[in-house]
Amino acid sequence: MKLRLLGAAALLLATSSLASASVADDTTITITGQNPGPTALIVQLGLSASETAAIRSVSFTITPKAGSVTRPLSGTYGHDYLAERGNLDANTGQIFLPVYGLYANFANTVTLTYFFSDGSSSAATTTITTGNFADSCNHANPTKIIPRTASTALSYDYFLVRGACSVSPVVIDTDGEVRWISPFNTDLILGSSSTFFDNAVYVSRDAFLYRVDLDGTVTFLADYSSYGVTLFHHNIDTGKQGIVLEADTNNYTESVNLEVDAAGNVLKTWNLAHIVSAAMVAGGDDPDQFVYKQPDDWFHNNATAYRRSDDSIIVSSRENFVIGLDYDSLKIKWILGDETKHWFEFSSLAQFSLNLADGGLPPIGQHAVSVTLDNNVLMMDNGRNSIFQMPPGVDRKPSLPRKYSIDVAALTALELNDYPADDGIYTQFCGSSYEDDKNNFLTDYAFVTIADGMVAHILGYDATGEEVFHYMYESGGCSTAYNSLPIHLESTKFPAVGPQALNISTRANVGTGDDALIAGFIVTGTTSKTVVLRAIGPSLSDGGIAGALADPVIQVFNSSGILIGSNDNWESDPGAGAIMAARLGPTDPLEAATLLTLAPGAYTAVVVGQNAGTGVGLVEAYDLSPASGALLANISARGVIGAGDGALISGFIVGDVGTATVIVRALGPSLPPNNVSEPLSDPALSVFDGNGTEIGANDNWQDDATATAVMQNGLAPKADAEAALLLNLPAGSYTAVVQGVAGATGIGLVEVYNLH
């Protein structure tokens, strides 16, 4: 389902008209030269500015090649970020701007946009001509079995290909063009792993971890030999708070994990040899019959995934099974695997085995375990049986992605088939399948044997199941593309903003008394947060909304019910200058906006009409300090729900990078009668992504597949007729829409809880 929506957090009515005189008019910025970067796909532009203090940020956008349907690659650098890295000299006015993601051997058209402190901007265009690069991975000229189709429905346009050659990893766009190569030779003969995290590529070498920024800067982060690490291997995956590294140690092969933060500091370790041994001893079995020290590869850990809904870490053991562990205690929750393998001969482990319902098949020799948008577990089922453990279990062809719904309490698993796959390819090792947005997949068959050698296949599917592209690469084992990860380089920001609720908004009917539009949010953390709160009315009619609120007023209260800020006409607010500089000045002078710096705590924004006016209104909260130690969390909005444009529409943004797990609820019957005279009797909830595609819906919360997770997190609605669902969301904008079932009307509440 597609829905055209107003109010998805974002930038519904974005910028105000600027006065004729602006900082952009008074500031001259010229392009003075081009300097080669560390690779052929990165160039540093030299700029000269007449004044740098008023520059808020500088962005570049690379025009796609003719015929491309990929979104342009773009990056935005904040003033302070450039200054801190030595790329902006306030004394001389010199700016050195890295431009990455260029096409090789091509005259690239690049547009620069300069944003200034008063909200104004200016732009310039230049041409950057690049040369070739050493294509040691055979990535530059794939066989295009299906060239990128003209469909624009695919949610991602770029993917990181993790391989084993001197320029790995690489970024490729969905046209098949290489757009970034690593300037850091990891000497992959010794082994390494990589991922995309915090708007940078993280790469290991031996027991070391490095950060490779998109501008080509290489930073050594840490040496983990003091933890016994001799080598990192396979994947680096996203964990609870950072990234998870898979390690060989002095004592164990491929069965130890470390979670580290963006700076490389160790947050947590887990040793599967110790965890499994403890469970076997507790169950009366001898772990020496299953768990072995170096050099035996008894486990062969190749991927991990964190599932926020039940605070678990999921580990893929190619030799044995997929295992779910409690994140804090590291005790075993469940095991999913081929029960004809050696592990199932031990009752201490077999007791954790999930019962597969309805004839589903377990994974065999799997790779690339991940958690999908709908909170299920996805992996590439290679089908290759065990090499070390005996009996080895079943050998099964072809390889397929498999997705499972797991009920931990009942110890059951249901294989789901709501994803596309090519059922004719066999990759006995390596490979991956990841979901980006709902039902948008990237699948990598890495180790495919053909008559005259080996190849890798990388395929993209959109939400309709259409195969949007299918590329084949010459390979040697897993060396070319052992794992491919969808990433987003369409609008990358520096510094990066991690997964958190940003720029929340709600649209509903605004009445008087209990029928006011009320938005609540919590500032969490240890520091204050600067926000802009807006109440929009008259300009909604420009978007086709009938009956817009003519003159909105906004009032802000703290958790004690004390009024801490208010505004009627935004240009009268003491923070009007900063609001304009943030490009958040409403387009109509009768609309309201106020800038506040809020300490951690709970807050409520109330929108009413001047002189008891009524109509459709919009309340918004914009986070102006996303990099601070505080977050906007647990947002809610209450309003009168009618039909059509009278629906309650709440929007929120999940940062710029990373993913977040949220629970969205729609309440009505359980609203306290002393505060709400006419609650909505039966609310229905739908959640849409930034393209207007429905990604989740629920009427009665207990009917949703994520009901158990909602309950376990203490967020089960009190009334059966109320709605709730859990979603794992990639970075982007989202909208929650609440309507009454069968045309019911009344006061309803929508809530978004960010699970940390």
GROMACS .gro file of C-alpha atoms in nm, residues 3-10 12-13 503-511 515-520 534-549 591 605 607 615-621 635-652 688 734-739 746 748-750:
model
   80
    3LEU     CA    1   0.001   0.659   0.101
    4ARG     CA    2   0.075   1.021   0.028
    5LEU     CA    3   0.137   1.175   0.368
    6LEU     CA    4   0.201   1.507   0.526
    7GLY     CA    5   0.398   1.521   0.845
    8ALA     CA    6   0.653   1.242   0.841
    9ALA     CA    7   0.870   1.421   1.086
   10ALA     CA    8   1.030   1.584   0.842
   12LEU     CA    9   0.687   1.898   0.607
   13LEU     CA   10   0.699   2.261   0.536
  503ASN     CA   11   1.226   1.581   1.418
  504ILE     CA   12   0.903   1.434   1.553
  505SER     CA   13   0.568   1.567   1.433
  506THR     CA   14   0.196   1.503   1.474
  507ARG     CA   15  -0.103   1.626   1.274
  508ALA     CA   16  -0.461   1.609   1.398
  509ASN     CA   17  -0.781   1.806   1.452
  510VAL     CA   18  -0.731   2.083   1.707
  511GLY     CA   19  -1.027   2.168   1.926
  515ASP     CA   20  -0.961   1.837   2.223
  516ALA     CA   21  -0.634   2.031   2.206
  517LEU     CA   22  -0.347   1.869   2.014
  518ILE     CA   23  -0.101   1.742   2.274
  519ALA     CA   24   0.247   1.604   2.203
  520GLY     CA   25   0.472   1.453   2.468
  534ARG     CA   26   0.654   2.446   1.600
  535ALA     CA   27   0.276   2.471   1.559
  536ILE     CA   28   0.168   2.481   1.196
  537GLY     CA   29  -0.179   2.564   1.066
  538PRO     CA   30  -0.241   2.809   0.780
  539SER     CA   31   0.027   2.668   0.549
  540LEU     CA   32  -0.123   2.318   0.570
  541SER     CA   33  -0.384   2.437   0.322
  542ASP     CA   34  -0.102   2.467   0.066
  543GLY     CA   35  -0.067   2.091   0.090
  544GLY     CA   36  -0.436   2.034   0.021
  545ILE     CA   37  -0.553   2.003   0.382
  546ALA     CA   38  -0.906   2.135   0.425
  547GLY     CA   39  -1.004   2.320   0.742
  548ALA     CA   40  -0.651   2.411   0.855
  549LEU     CA   41  -0.614   2.583   1.193
  591GLU     CA   42   0.231   3.004   1.281
  605ALA     CA   43   0.369   2.063   2.387
  607VAL     CA   44  -0.139   2.336   2.043
  615GLY     CA   45  -0.907   2.310   1.263
  616VAL     CA   46  -0.634   2.074   1.148
  617GLY     CA   47  -0.296   2.155   1.304
  618LEU     CA   48   0.054   2.017   1.317
  619VAL     CA   49   0.295   2.011   1.612
  620GLU     CA   50   0.665   1.943   1.552
  621ALA     CA   51   0.980   1.903   1.761
  635ILE     CA   52   0.728   1.036   2.192
  636SER     CA   53   0.347   1.052   2.206
  637ALA     CA   54   0.064   1.264   2.072
  638ARG     CA   55  -0.305   1.292   2.160
  639GLY     CA   56  -0.572   1.444   1.942
  640VAL     CA   57  -0.922   1.419   1.801
  641ILE     CA   58  -0.942   1.146   1.537
  642GLY     CA   59  -1.185   1.179   1.252
  643ALA     CA   60  -1.210   1.039   0.900
  644GLY     CA   61  -0.985   1.126   0.603
  645ASP     CA   62  -0.767   1.426   0.683
  646GLY     CA   63  -0.890   1.395   1.042
  647ALA     CA   64  -0.665   1.094   1.109
  648LEU     CA   65  -0.399   1.132   1.378
  649ILE     CA   66  -0.066   1.134   1.194
  650SER     CA   67   0.262   1.116   1.385
  651GLY     CA   68   0.604   1.124   1.221
  652PHE     CA   69   0.955   1.057   1.344
  688PHE     CA   70   0.468   0.405   0.661
  734TYR     CA   71   0.849   0.722   0.925
  735THR     CA   72   0.485   0.804   0.983
  736ALA     CA   73   0.234   0.640   1.216
  737VAL     CA   74  -0.133   0.689   1.121
  738VAL     CA   75  -0.419   0.623   1.365
  739GLN     CA   76  -0.778   0.597   1.247
  746GLY     CA   77  -1.289   1.019   1.925
  748GLY     CA   78  -0.679   0.882   2.048
  749LEU     CA   79  -0.315   0.859   2.147
  750VAL     CA   80  -0.019   0.746   1.937
   0.00000   0.00000   0.00000
